[in-house]
Amino acid sequence: MELTALTIHDLQGLLQRREVTAGQVLRAFLKRIAQEEGKVQAYMAVTGREALTRAARLDRRLDKGEQVSPLAGVPLAIKDVICTQGVPTTCSSKILEGFIPPYDATVMRRLDQAGMVLLGKTNMDEFAMGSSTENSGYKITRNPWDVSRVPGGSSGGSGAAVAADLCAGALGSDTGGSIRQPAAFCGIVGLKPTYGRVSRYGLIAFASSLDQIGPMTKDVRDAAILLRVFAGHDPCDSTSVDMPVPDYTAQLGREITGLRIGIPDEYFIEGMDAEVETAVRGAISVLESLGAKAERISLPHTEYAVATYYLVATAEASSNLARYDGVKYGVRTGKARNLLEMYMKSRQNGFGAEVKRRIMLGTYGLSAGYYDAYYLKALKVRTLIRKDFEEAFKRCDVIVTPTAPTAAFGLGEKTDDPLTMYLSDIFTISANLAGIPGISLPCGFTQAGLPIGLQLLGKPFDEATLLQVGFAYEQATEWHRRKPPL
Ligand code: GLN
């Protein structure tokens, strides 16, 4: 098999036994990127030259028999919302064009220490606002399974890069589904950790009470490997929680006999795609055949999740994005007669339409006179949604749902109608509002050959059970082995 088609754990074995060098692995990926990236457009930037230097340095150390770090020589792609020292980081926004962070995000520092090779930065919806990556200020990423369709979003570049074997694994960020939904659309594994499990230091903020960084990988074991490397408390992020990080891979392979899975009525709704429903129900039967006990549950406030999210997320975004004023970072308009005009023109030219829409919605929801009616009420409903999950988890260990109501939609299909675009996150948003972890993994394909995603939601800080159940399902099925026909 091609080196580029291998999982991280396969590559680890080859690299550690010195059957391949880090240089060989890297060159295989650079060659594939040269051949296929034009069709997919997953990357904002490929850092080939720096990567070659890094791989050569790693090889010299490995040749000397130095202790091998877990990711030594593994090439990863990083969503362009994560700060990389010395490497441009734009959030796919024109307003950050040319911004080169003077420091690494904590996740980057930890991956670096573990020996990974940075392959490049991936395309995304501008400031992670979107579900199709079409809101990028730079380029349109295509779904490797069908290049006339979207890869999902906002981590669409990472999703497409993993699916098309343009990297061994990737990092995404998830505020309302941006790891899980593109993972579903691209037929890969994507995990959103519990809020507080992973440091947000160096993650450019969209909605700070919802954002989390997580792995996007070719299988469940790879997600466990990456999460273990970068999760854990960080003094630079006061919302990261000081709890030990379990060895997630050690739990894989444990039986799931007796595990209680909850099937929420509210996630199997009229109007959802029949092929998606069939695939997810099929996956539930597989879990039952492995010994799990399925039970219907209710999450009664689900219908308010999208509205609540679009109040909370836009309010936080309007305040987070106030810092882009043309002074501190990125692009500044040259033609302005005074300071105010410079602020206004820089923001007007630098932000795309969706970002402006969110800033206006958020500012409105926070303004005097509307604060109580909108923002404050949304916070109260958010508590109700969290309590729904607390109640449900008294009766079950994991909750099983579809990741998205449809498979990947066509490019341009939803760009004129923000509301239908917002509704594509209907099944992923609640987990962010409640702060709980969620994973998406492939559970079938539509007639048209598009991947379908299965979502597992877990108790706070119980990523281990999600990975265990996901792994058991993956072992019993073959979906994760399929490759897109590029
Ligand atoms: N699609 C959702 C939004 O546009 C979620 C994005 C995300 O998770 N970053 O806000």
Tab-separated table of C-alpha atoms and ligand atoms in Angstrom:
chain	number	residue	atom	x	y	z
A	1	MET	CA	0.000	0.000	0.000
A	2	GLU	CA	1.044	3.608	-0.586
A	3	LEU	CA	2.635	5.256	2.443
A	4	THR	CA	0.110	8.088	2.129
A	5	ALA	CA	-2.832	5.700	2.544
A	6	LEU	CA	-1.597	4.408	5.907
A	7	THR	CA	-2.955	5.343	9.310
A	8	ILE	CA	-0.847	7.115	11.897
A	9	HIS	CA	-0.466	3.892	13.887
A	10	ASP	CA	0.730	2.030	10.787
A	11	LEU	CA	3.244	4.766	10.040
A	12	GLN	CA	4.405	4.788	13.667
A	13	GLY	CA	5.279	1.110	13.419
A	14	LEU	CA	7.197	1.501	10.156
A	15	LEU	CA	9.049	4.585	11.389
A	16	GLN	CA	9.938	3.149	14.749
A	17	ARG	CA	11.260	-0.072	13.255
A	18	ARG	CA	13.194	2.155	10.799
A	19	GLU	CA	11.592	0.387	7.842
A	20	VAL	CA	10.960	3.834	6.400
A	21	THR	CA	12.527	7.180	7.189
A	22	ALA	CA	10.682	10.360	8.096
A	23	GLY	CA	12.081	11.819	4.869
A	24	GLN	CA	10.579	9.029	2.755
A	25	VAL	CA	7.187	9.395	4.399
A	26	LEU	CA	7.212	13.160	3.949
A	27	ARG	CA	8.281	12.970	0.310
A	28	ALA	CA	5.456	10.518	-0.412
A	29	PHE	CA	2.955	13.046	0.940
A	30	LEU	CA	4.537	15.977	-0.899
A	31	LYS	CA	4.365	13.982	-4.125
A	32	ARG	CA	0.720	13.148	-3.571
A	33	ILE	CA	-0.058	16.767	-2.743
A	34	ALA	CA	1.632	17.829	-5.981
A	35	GLN	CA	-0.577	15.361	-7.874
A	36	GLU	CA	-3.960	15.672	-6.158
A	37	GLU	CA	-4.163	18.974	-4.276
A	38	GLY	CA	-5.214	20.804	-7.434
A	39	LYS	CA	-8.437	18.764	-7.494
A	40	VAL	CA	-9.210	19.073	-3.791
A	41	GLN	CA	-7.765	22.467	-2.723
A	42	ALA	CA	-7.537	21.446	0.928
A	43	TYR	CA	-4.513	23.541	1.881
A	44	MET	CA	-4.079	27.235	2.546
A	45	ALA	CA	-0.325	26.657	2.572
A	46	VAL	CA	1.965	23.637	2.295
A	47	THR	CA	5.132	24.013	4.355
A	48	GLY	CA	7.208	21.550	2.340
A	49	ARG	CA	10.620	23.158	2.759
A	50	GLU	CA	10.407	23.504	6.541
A	51	ALA	CA	8.990	19.973	6.710
A	52	LEU	CA	11.934	18.505	4.767
A	53	THR	CA	14.391	20.154	7.174
A	54	ARG	CA	12.443	18.873	10.124
A	55	ALA	CA	12.184	15.330	8.765
A	56	ALA	CA	15.918	15.237	8.051
A	57	ARG	CA	16.648	16.367	11.594
A	58	LEU	CA	14.324	13.705	13.009
A	59	ASP	CA	15.960	11.033	10.862
A	60	ARG	CA	19.418	11.966	12.154
A	61	ARG	CA	18.170	11.622	15.714
A	62	LEU	CA	16.399	8.345	15.002
A	63	ASP	CA	19.531	6.989	13.295
A	64	LYS	CA	21.508	7.726	16.422
A	65	GLY	CA	19.059	5.521	18.289
A	66	GLU	CA	17.610	8.361	20.337
A	67	GLN	CA	14.404	7.669	22.216
A	68	VAL	CA	11.573	7.896	19.645
A	69	SER	CA	8.711	10.214	20.433
A	70	PRO	CA	5.251	8.838	19.635
A	71	LEU	CA	4.686	10.937	16.506
A	72	ALA	CA	8.272	11.141	15.241
A	73	GLY	CA	8.052	11.637	11.476
A	74	VAL	CA	4.233	11.647	11.216
A	75	PRO	CA	3.070	14.409	8.810
A	76	LEU	CA	0.003	16.309	10.003
A	77	ALA	CA	-2.120	19.125	8.589
A	78	ILE	CA	-3.381	21.875	10.887
A	79	LYS	CA	-6.524	23.971	10.444
A	80	ASP	CA	-5.592	27.564	9.767
A	81	VAL	CA	-7.342	28.744	12.931
A	82	ILE	CA	-4.489	27.358	15.083
A	83	CYS	CA	-1.446	29.575	15.594
A	84	THR	CA	1.806	28.212	14.198
A	85	GLN	CA	4.953	30.126	15.033
A	86	GLY	CA	6.608	31.521	11.922
A	87	VAL	CA	3.961	30.054	9.618
A	88	PRO	CA	1.161	32.301	8.290
A	89	THR	CA	-2.153	31.797	10.085
A	90	THR	CA	-5.133	33.474	8.420
A	91	CYS	CA	-8.318	31.746	9.616
A	92	SER	CA	-8.986	31.896	5.853
A	93	SER	CA	-9.829	35.574	6.362
A	94	LYS	CA	-8.497	38.444	4.284
A	95	ILE	CA	-8.235	40.475	7.452
A	96	LEU	CA	-5.449	38.174	8.689
A	97	GLU	CA	-3.608	38.006	5.363
A	98	GLY	CA	0.112	38.016	6.082
A	99	PHE	CA	-0.281	37.434	9.833
A	100	ILE	CA	2.584	35.313	11.145
A	101	PRO	CA	2.058	34.282	14.773
A	102	PRO	CA	5.045	34.903	17.048
A	103	TYR	CA	4.141	31.822	19.102
A	104	ASP	CA	2.766	28.292	18.812
A	105	ALA	CA	-0.625	27.204	20.123
A	106	THR	CA	-0.260	24.788	23.034
A	107	VAL	CA	-1.538	21.909	20.879
A	108	MET	CA	1.184	22.701	18.330
A	109	ARG	CA	3.859	22.775	21.008
A	110	ARG	CA	2.737	19.379	22.287
A	111	LEU	CA	2.563	17.821	18.814
A	112	ASP	CA	5.970	19.272	18.050
A	113	GLN	CA	7.469	17.760	21.174
A	114	ALA	CA	5.948	14.440	20.123
A	115	GLY	CA	7.847	14.665	16.843
A	116	MET	CA	5.163	15.437	14.264
A	117	VAL	CA	6.062	17.020	10.947
A	118	LEU	CA	3.881	20.009	10.001
A	119	LEU	CA	2.768	19.515	6.390
A	120	GLY	CA	0.698	22.660	6.084
A	121	LYS	CA	-2.299	24.724	7.108
A	122	THR	CA	-5.764	23.816	5.876
A	123	ASN	CA	-8.587	25.846	4.378
A	124	MET	CA	-11.697	26.621	6.427
A	125	ASP	CA	-14.753	28.819	6.573
A	126	GLU	CA	-13.579	32.306	7.503
A	127	PHE	CA	-13.105	32.409	11.299
A	128	ALA	CA	-14.731	28.936	11.413
A	129	MET	CA	-18.148	30.379	10.590
A	130	GLY	CA	-19.855	28.004	8.215
A	131	SER	CA	-20.661	24.400	7.346
A	132	SER	CA	-19.212	24.003	3.865
A	133	THR	CA	-15.826	25.809	3.747
A	134	GLU	CA	-17.372	27.995	1.034
A	135	ASN	CA	-17.008	31.000	3.370
A	136	SER	CA	-13.222	30.883	3.010
A	137	GLY	CA	-11.860	34.221	1.877
A	138	TYR	CA	-9.397	32.418	-0.412
A	139	LYS	CA	-10.532	29.220	-2.109
A	140	ILE	CA	-13.169	26.528	-2.448
A	141	THR	CA	-12.256	23.101	-1.075
A	142	ARG	CA	-13.879	20.130	-2.755
A	143	ASN	CA	-15.137	16.859	-1.348
A	144	PRO	CA	-12.739	14.090	-2.460
A	145	TRP	CA	-15.689	11.676	-2.844
A	146	ASP	CA	-17.337	13.965	-5.386
A	147	VAL	CA	-15.562	17.164	-6.350
A	148	SER	CA	-18.850	18.880	-7.220
A	149	ARG	CA	-19.781	18.722	-3.530
A	150	VAL	CA	-18.670	20.496	-0.360
A	151	PRO	CA	-16.351	18.806	2.158
A	152	GLY	CA	-18.439	20.198	5.034
A	153	GLY	CA	-17.141	22.831	7.381
A	154	SER	CA	-15.781	24.701	8.905
A	155	SER	CA	-12.798	22.282	9.096
A	156	GLY	CA	-13.398	21.247	5.466
A	157	GLY	CA	-9.754	21.546	4.429
A	158	SER	CA	-8.657	19.197	7.214
A	159	GLY	CA	-11.482	16.751	6.419
A	160	ALA	CA	-10.695	16.683	2.706
A	161	ALA	CA	-6.930	16.415	3.309
A	162	VAL	CA	-7.355	13.360	5.546
A	163	ALA	CA	-9.872	11.689	3.208
A	164	ALA	CA	-7.720	12.287	0.117
A	165	ASP	CA	-4.541	11.019	1.843
A	166	LEU	CA	-2.931	14.441	1.598
A	167	CYS	CA	-1.787	14.082	5.243
A	168	ALA	CA	-1.629	11.296	7.828
A	169	GLY	CA	-4.040	13.100	10.150
A	170	ALA	CA	-5.219	16.594	10.923
A	171	LEU	CA	-6.455	18.982	13.561
A	172	GLY	CA	-9.762	20.800	13.365
A	173	SER	CA	-11.781	22.996	15.676
A	174	ASP	CA	-15.421	22.533	16.616
A	175	THR	CA	-17.720	25.286	17.874
A	176	GLY	CA	-21.010	23.851	16.635
A	177	GLY	CA	-19.981	20.795	14.649
A	178	SER	CA	-16.998	21.910	12.606
A	179	ILE	CA	-14.966	18.765	13.262
A	180	ARG	CA	-17.766	16.208	13.240
A	181	GLN	CA	-19.784	17.400	10.239
A	182	PRO	CA	-16.837	17.589	7.787
A	183	ALA	CA	-15.626	14.237	9.163
A	184	ALA	CA	-19.057	12.805	8.279
A	185	PHE	CA	-19.082	14.398	4.809
A	186	CYS	CA	-15.541	13.192	4.062
A	187	GLY	CA	-15.882	9.664	5.488
A	188	ILE	CA	-13.297	9.991	8.262
A	189	VAL	CA	-13.201	10.086	12.074
A	190	GLY	CA	-13.547	13.421	13.890
A	191	LEU	CA	-13.635	13.961	17.642
A	192	LYS	CA	-14.752	17.045	19.541
A	193	PRO	CA	-13.417	16.739	23.084
A	194	THR	CA	-15.198	17.898	26.237
A	195	TYR	CA	-14.995	21.668	26.734
A	196	GLY	CA	-11.858	22.114	28.846
A	197	ARG	CA	-10.169	18.866	27.809
A	198	VAL	CA	-7.861	20.578	25.296
A	199	SER	CA	-6.108	23.922	25.684
A	200	ARG	CA	-7.462	26.738	23.526
A	201	TYR	CA	-4.284	28.786	23.922
A	202	GLY	CA	-3.332	29.831	20.401
A	203	LEU	CA	-6.675	28.795	18.923
A	204	ILE	CA	-8.011	31.969	17.299
A	205	ALA	CA	-11.288	32.565	19.111
A	206	PHE	CA	-14.704	32.342	17.454
A	207	ALA	CA	-17.025	31.620	20.393
A	208	SER	CA	-14.859	31.054	23.440
A	209	SER	CA	-17.389	29.137	25.534
A	210	LEU	CA	-17.957	26.610	22.724
A	211	ASP	CA	-14.650	26.216	20.830
A	212	GLN	CA	-12.575	23.027	21.174
A	213	ILE	CA	-9.695	21.600	19.144
A	214	GLY	CA	-9.812	17.939	18.174
A	215	PRO	CA	-8.344	15.243	15.915
A	216	MET	CA	-9.536	14.335	12.395
A	217	THR	CA	-8.145	10.963	11.367
A	218	LYS	CA	-8.430	7.875	9.185
A	219	ASP	CA	-9.592	5.674	12.033
A	220	VAL	CA	-10.532	5.660	15.716
A	221	ARG	CA	-7.152	4.474	16.994
A	222	ASP	CA	-5.486	7.464	15.339
A	223	ALA	CA	-7.937	9.831	17.033
A	224	ALA	CA	-7.051	8.230	20.386
A	225	ILE	CA	-3.327	8.603	19.683
A	226	LEU	CA	-3.522	12.287	18.758
A	227	LEU	CA	-5.895	13.282	21.550
A	228	ARG	CA	-3.611	11.690	24.118
A	229	VAL	CA	-0.695	13.799	22.844
A	230	PHE	CA	-2.322	17.221	22.983
A	231	ALA	CA	-5.080	16.979	25.637
A	232	GLY	CA	-4.617	18.080	29.217
A	233	HIS	CA	-4.332	21.065	31.469
A	234	ASP	CA	-2.476	24.154	30.316
A	235	PRO	CA	-1.712	27.081	32.635
A	236	CYS	CA	-2.100	29.371	29.584
A	237	ASP	CA	-5.823	28.484	29.283
A	238	SER	CA	-7.759	28.949	32.517
A	239	THR	CA	-10.717	27.006	31.065
A	240	SER	CA	-8.618	23.893	30.490
A	241	VAL	CA	-9.294	21.427	33.240
A	242	ASP	CA	-6.654	19.925	35.497
A	243	MET	CA	-7.540	16.254	35.184
A	244	PRO	CA	-5.261	13.376	34.206
A	245	VAL	CA	-5.394	12.385	30.525
A	246	PRO	CA	-6.050	8.660	30.230
A	247	ASP	CA	-4.140	6.437	27.821
A	248	TYR	CA	-6.992	6.324	25.325
A	249	THR	CA	-5.465	3.581	23.200
A	250	ALA	CA	-5.265	1.259	26.214
A	251	GLN	CA	-9.094	1.167	26.384
A	252	LEU	CA	-9.563	0.226	22.746
A	253	GLY	CA	-10.557	-3.360	22.216
A	254	ARG	CA	-12.532	-3.633	25.445
A	255	GLU	CA	-15.891	-5.284	24.915
A	256	ILE	CA	-19.026	-3.190	24.927
A	257	THR	CA	-21.316	-5.888	26.322
A	258	GLY	CA	-23.918	-4.352	28.588
A	259	LEU	CA	-23.142	-0.813	27.464
A	260	ARG	CA	-26.301	1.299	27.463
A	261	ILE	CA	-26.870	3.375	24.339
A	262	GLY	CA	-29.534	6.063	24.215
A	263	ILE	CA	-31.370	6.825	20.973
A	264	PRO	CA	-32.939	10.294	21.228
A	265	ASP	CA	-36.354	10.620	19.539
A	266	GLU	CA	-35.591	14.229	18.637
A	267	TYR	CA	-32.720	13.205	16.359
A	268	PHE	CA	-34.776	11.028	14.079
A	269	ILE	CA	-37.007	13.654	12.629
A	270	GLU	CA	-39.319	13.934	9.693
A	271	GLY	CA	-37.556	15.303	6.671
A	272	MET	CA	-34.202	13.729	7.436
A	273	ASP	CA	-32.582	11.877	4.604
A	274	ALA	CA	-33.839	8.276	4.365
A	275	GLU	CA	-30.415	6.878	3.461
A	276	VAL	CA	-28.885	8.573	6.514
A	277	GLU	CA	-31.580	7.174	8.790
A	278	THR	CA	-31.174	3.648	7.398
A	279	ALA	CA	-27.387	3.739	7.824
A	280	VAL	CA	-27.593	5.018	11.404
A	281	ARG	CA	-30.268	2.494	12.385
A	282	GLY	CA	-28.048	-0.187	10.829
A	283	ALA	CA	-25.141	1.008	12.975
A	284	ILE	CA	-27.320	0.784	16.097
A	285	SER	CA	-28.094	-2.862	15.205
A	286	VAL	CA	-24.365	-3.543	14.853
A	287	LEU	CA	-23.752	-2.091	18.318
A	288	GLU	CA	-26.576	-4.237	19.694
A	289	SER	CA	-25.090	-7.332	18.078
A	290	LEU	CA	-21.872	-6.486	19.957
A	291	GLY	CA	-23.782	-6.636	23.229
A	292	ALA	CA	-24.902	-3.028	23.742
A	293	LYS	CA	-28.423	-2.318	24.968
A	294	ALA	CA	-30.288	0.349	23.013
A	295	GLU	CA	-33.012	2.408	24.622
A	296	ARG	CA	-35.143	5.305	23.384
A	297	ILE	CA	-34.490	8.519	25.250
A	298	SER	CA	-35.646	12.108	24.984
A	299	LEU	CA	-33.668	15.345	24.849
A	300	PRO	CA	-36.691	17.629	25.003
A	301	HIS	CA	-35.029	20.992	24.401
A	302	THR	CA	-33.292	19.918	21.183
A	303	GLU	CA	-35.562	22.060	19.031
A	304	TYR	CA	-34.144	25.232	20.622
A	305	ALA	CA	-30.495	24.315	20.094
A	306	VAL	CA	-29.933	26.024	16.737
A	307	ALA	CA	-31.546	29.303	17.855
A	308	THR	CA	-29.678	29.235	21.166
A	309	TYR	CA	-26.379	28.541	19.454
A	310	TYR	CA	-26.783	31.382	16.966
A	311	LEU	CA	-27.371	33.820	19.830
A	312	VAL	CA	-24.530	32.638	22.056
A	313	ALA	CA	-21.993	32.051	19.275
A	314	THR	CA	-22.659	35.352	17.485
A	315	ALA	CA	-22.579	37.319	20.751
A	316	GLU	CA	-19.183	35.880	21.628
A	317	ALA	CA	-17.946	36.312	18.066
A	318	SER	CA	-18.934	39.975	17.966
A	319	SER	CA	-16.811	40.610	21.005
A	320	ASN	CA	-13.899	38.331	19.975
A	321	LEU	CA	-13.666	39.856	16.512
A	322	ALA	CA	-13.514	43.430	17.813
A	323	ARG	CA	-9.726	43.029	17.980
A	324	TYR	CA	-9.370	43.071	14.182
A	325	ASP	CA	-9.195	46.793	13.711
A	326	GLY	CA	-6.349	47.157	11.246
A	327	VAL	CA	-3.925	48.139	14.002
A	328	LYS	CA	-2.639	44.993	15.658
A	329	TYR	CA	-2.876	42.259	13.052
A	330	GLY	CA	-3.134	41.680	9.360
A	331	VAL	CA	-4.521	44.029	6.785
A	332	ARG	CA	-4.857	47.792	7.205
A	333	THR	CA	-6.558	50.035	4.743
A	334	GLY	CA	-4.182	52.683	3.414
A	335	LYS	CA	-6.748	55.213	2.325
A	336	ALA	CA	-8.350	56.762	5.375
A	337	ARG	CA	-8.570	60.344	6.550
A	338	ASN	CA	-8.751	59.550	10.254
A	339	LEU	CA	-8.570	56.710	12.752
A	340	LEU	CA	-12.278	55.860	12.743
A	341	GLU	CA	-12.372	55.672	8.984
A	342	MET	CA	-9.300	53.427	9.038
A	343	TYR	CA	-11.030	51.037	11.469
A	344	MET	CA	-14.179	50.993	9.417
A	345	LYS	CA	-12.550	50.506	6.042
A	346	SER	CA	-10.164	47.835	7.303
A	347	ARG	CA	-13.065	45.828	8.715
A	348	GLN	CA	-15.267	46.471	5.713
A	349	ASN	CA	-12.616	45.197	3.292
A	350	GLY	CA	-11.153	42.511	5.525
A	351	PHE	CA	-14.242	40.560	6.658
A	352	GLY	CA	-16.442	38.457	4.378
A	353	ALA	CA	-20.240	38.594	4.267
A	354	GLU	CA	-20.922	35.761	6.746
A	355	VAL	CA	-18.536	37.176	9.342
A	356	LYS	CA	-20.187	40.579	9.051
A	357	ARG	CA	-23.604	38.958	9.409
A	358	ARG	CA	-22.484	37.225	12.624
A	359	ILE	CA	-20.951	40.395	14.073
A	360	MET	CA	-24.180	42.282	13.432
A	361	LEU	CA	-26.387	39.521	14.858
A	362	GLY	CA	-24.182	39.236	17.919
A	363	THR	CA	-23.974	42.948	18.519
A	364	TYR	CA	-27.739	43.182	18.237
A	365	GLY	CA	-28.326	40.337	20.691
A	366	LEU	CA	-26.018	41.957	23.235
A	367	SER	CA	-27.265	45.517	22.893
A	368	ALA	CA	-29.133	47.359	25.639
A	369	GLY	CA	-32.818	46.581	25.371
A	370	TYR	CA	-32.267	43.237	23.639
A	371	TYR	CA	-29.746	41.652	25.999
A	372	ASP	CA	-32.404	40.228	28.342
A	373	ALA	CA	-34.713	39.143	25.558
A	374	TYR	CA	-32.070	37.386	23.480
A	375	TYR	CA	-28.622	36.754	24.964
A	376	LEU	CA	-29.709	36.182	28.550
A	377	LYS	CA	-32.614	33.991	27.495
A	378	ALA	CA	-30.281	31.956	25.279
A	379	LEU	CA	-28.017	31.342	28.280
A	380	LYS	CA	-30.988	30.014	30.232
A	381	VAL	CA	-32.019	27.683	27.422
A	382	ARG	CA	-28.412	26.554	27.161
A	383	THR	CA	-28.675	25.389	30.789
A	384	LEU	CA	-31.851	23.462	29.956
A	385	ILE	CA	-30.080	21.745	27.068
A	386	ARG	CA	-27.183	20.768	29.321
A	387	LYS	CA	-29.653	19.393	31.885
A	388	ASP	CA	-31.323	17.284	29.179
A	389	PHE	CA	-28.005	15.505	28.715
A	390	GLU	CA	-27.404	15.156	32.459
A	391	GLU	CA	-30.783	13.440	32.779
A	392	ALA	CA	-30.159	11.234	29.740
A	393	PHE	CA	-26.756	10.111	30.984
A	394	LYS	CA	-28.371	8.767	34.153
A	395	ARG	CA	-29.904	6.118	31.901
A	396	CYS	CA	-27.258	5.540	29.255
A	397	ASP	CA	-23.495	5.568	28.718
A	398	VAL	CA	-23.445	6.993	25.203
A	399	ILE	CA	-25.996	8.621	22.923
A	400	VAL	CA	-26.132	7.596	19.269
A	401	THR	CA	-27.384	9.908	16.502
A	402	PRO	CA	-26.668	10.814	12.900
A	403	THR	CA	-23.886	13.431	12.615
A	404	ALA	CA	-25.725	15.434	9.967
A	405	PRO	CA	-29.222	15.176	8.463
A	406	THR	CA	-27.835	14.609	4.942
A	407	ALA	CA	-24.653	13.535	3.198
A	408	ALA	CA	-22.442	16.174	1.514
A	409	PHE	CA	-24.455	18.725	-0.452
A	410	GLY	CA	-23.483	20.381	-3.733
A	411	LEU	CA	-21.163	23.367	-4.029
A	412	GLY	CA	-23.247	26.536	-4.109
A	413	GLU	CA	-26.416	24.705	-3.039
A	414	LYS	CA	-26.866	26.530	0.270
A	415	THR	CA	-24.738	29.645	-0.093
A	416	ASP	CA	-27.697	31.935	-0.803
A	417	ASP	CA	-29.708	30.779	2.163
A	418	PRO	CA	-27.864	31.130	5.493
A	419	LEU	CA	-30.721	29.551	7.443
A	420	THR	CA	-30.625	26.198	5.599
A	421	MET	CA	-26.847	26.284	5.990
A	422	TYR	CA	-27.284	26.806	9.761
A	423	LEU	CA	-29.672	23.845	9.891
A	424	SER	CA	-27.027	21.431	8.641
A	425	ASP	CA	-25.565	21.586	12.185
A	426	ILE	CA	-28.808	20.639	13.864
A	427	PHE	CA	-27.397	17.378	15.315
A	428	THR	CA	-23.961	18.623	16.360
A	429	ILE	CA	-24.647	21.978	18.037
A	430	SER	CA	-26.165	20.674	21.289
A	431	ALA	CA	-22.922	18.959	22.308
A	432	ASN	CA	-21.091	22.294	22.192
A	433	LEU	CA	-23.820	24.052	24.177
A	434	ALA	CA	-23.664	21.274	26.789
A	435	GLY	CA	-19.853	21.032	26.668
A	436	ILE	CA	-19.899	17.254	26.168
A	437	PRO	CA	-17.644	15.211	23.859
A	438	GLY	CA	-18.757	13.811	20.506
A	439	ILE	CA	-17.226	11.685	17.784
A	440	SER	CA	-18.259	11.099	14.181
A	441	LEU	CA	-17.283	7.984	12.271
A	442	PRO	CA	-18.285	6.518	8.922
A	443	CYS	CA	-21.330	4.207	9.043
A	444	GLY	CA	-22.232	3.736	5.397
A	445	PHE	CA	-22.565	5.306	1.988
A	446	THR	CA	-25.430	6.721	-0.042
A	447	GLN	CA	-26.376	5.272	-3.426
A	448	ALA	CA	-24.408	8.147	-4.932
A	449	GLY	CA	-21.300	6.937	-3.095
A	450	LEU	CA	-21.159	9.643	-0.418
A	451	PRO	CA	-20.112	8.817	3.153
A	452	ILE	CA	-22.612	8.937	6.029
A	453	GLY	CA	-21.568	9.840	9.567
A	454	LEU	CA	-22.555	8.230	12.871
A	455	GLN	CA	-22.310	10.449	15.946
A	456	LEU	CA	-21.646	9.188	19.471
A	457	LEU	CA	-22.066	11.655	22.349
A	458	GLY	CA	-20.591	10.989	25.773
A	459	LYS	CA	-20.494	12.138	29.371
A	460	PRO	CA	-18.173	15.034	30.195
A	461	PHE	CA	-14.509	13.918	30.085
A	462	ASP	CA	-15.501	10.430	28.958
A	463	GLU	CA	-13.813	10.543	25.551
A	464	ALA	CA	-12.407	7.096	26.431
A	465	THR	CA	-15.840	5.453	26.188
A	466	LEU	CA	-16.593	7.192	22.870
A	467	LEU	CA	-13.325	5.894	21.457
A	468	GLN	CA	-13.950	2.431	22.871
A	469	VAL	CA	-17.436	2.205	21.331
A	470	GLY	CA	-16.263	3.774	18.066
A	471	PHE	CA	-13.408	1.287	17.887
A	472	ALA	CA	-15.719	-1.674	18.550
A	473	TYR	CA	-18.017	-0.502	15.748
A	474	GLU	CA	-15.093	0.068	13.400
A	475	GLN	CA	-13.703	-3.412	14.078
A	476	ALA	CA	-17.087	-4.893	13.137
A	477	THR	CA	-17.402	-2.911	9.886
A	478	GLU	CA	-15.354	-1.970	6.831
A	479	TRP	CA	-16.583	1.563	6.043
A	480	HIS	CA	-13.413	3.250	7.269
A	481	ARG	CA	-11.286	1.302	4.784
A	482	ARG	CA	-12.920	2.793	1.676
A	483	LYS	CA	-11.004	5.434	-0.228
A	484	PRO	CA	-12.403	8.191	-2.422
A	485	PRO	CA	-12.017	7.644	-6.176
A	486	LEU	CA	-9.743	10.616	-6.905
B	1	GLN	N1	-21.483	25.651	11.232
B	1	GLN	C1	-21.489	26.237	12.537
B	1	GLN	C2	-21.334	27.737	12.417
B	1	GLN	O1	-21.301	28.207	11.319
B	1	GLN	C3	-20.414	25.637	13.384
B	1	GLN	C4	-19.073	26.116	13.025
B	1	GLN	C5	-18.012	25.586	13.918
B	1	GLN	O2	-18.188	24.593	14.602
B	1	GLN	N2	-16.910	26.301	13.954
B	1	GLN	O3	-21.261	28.433	13.392
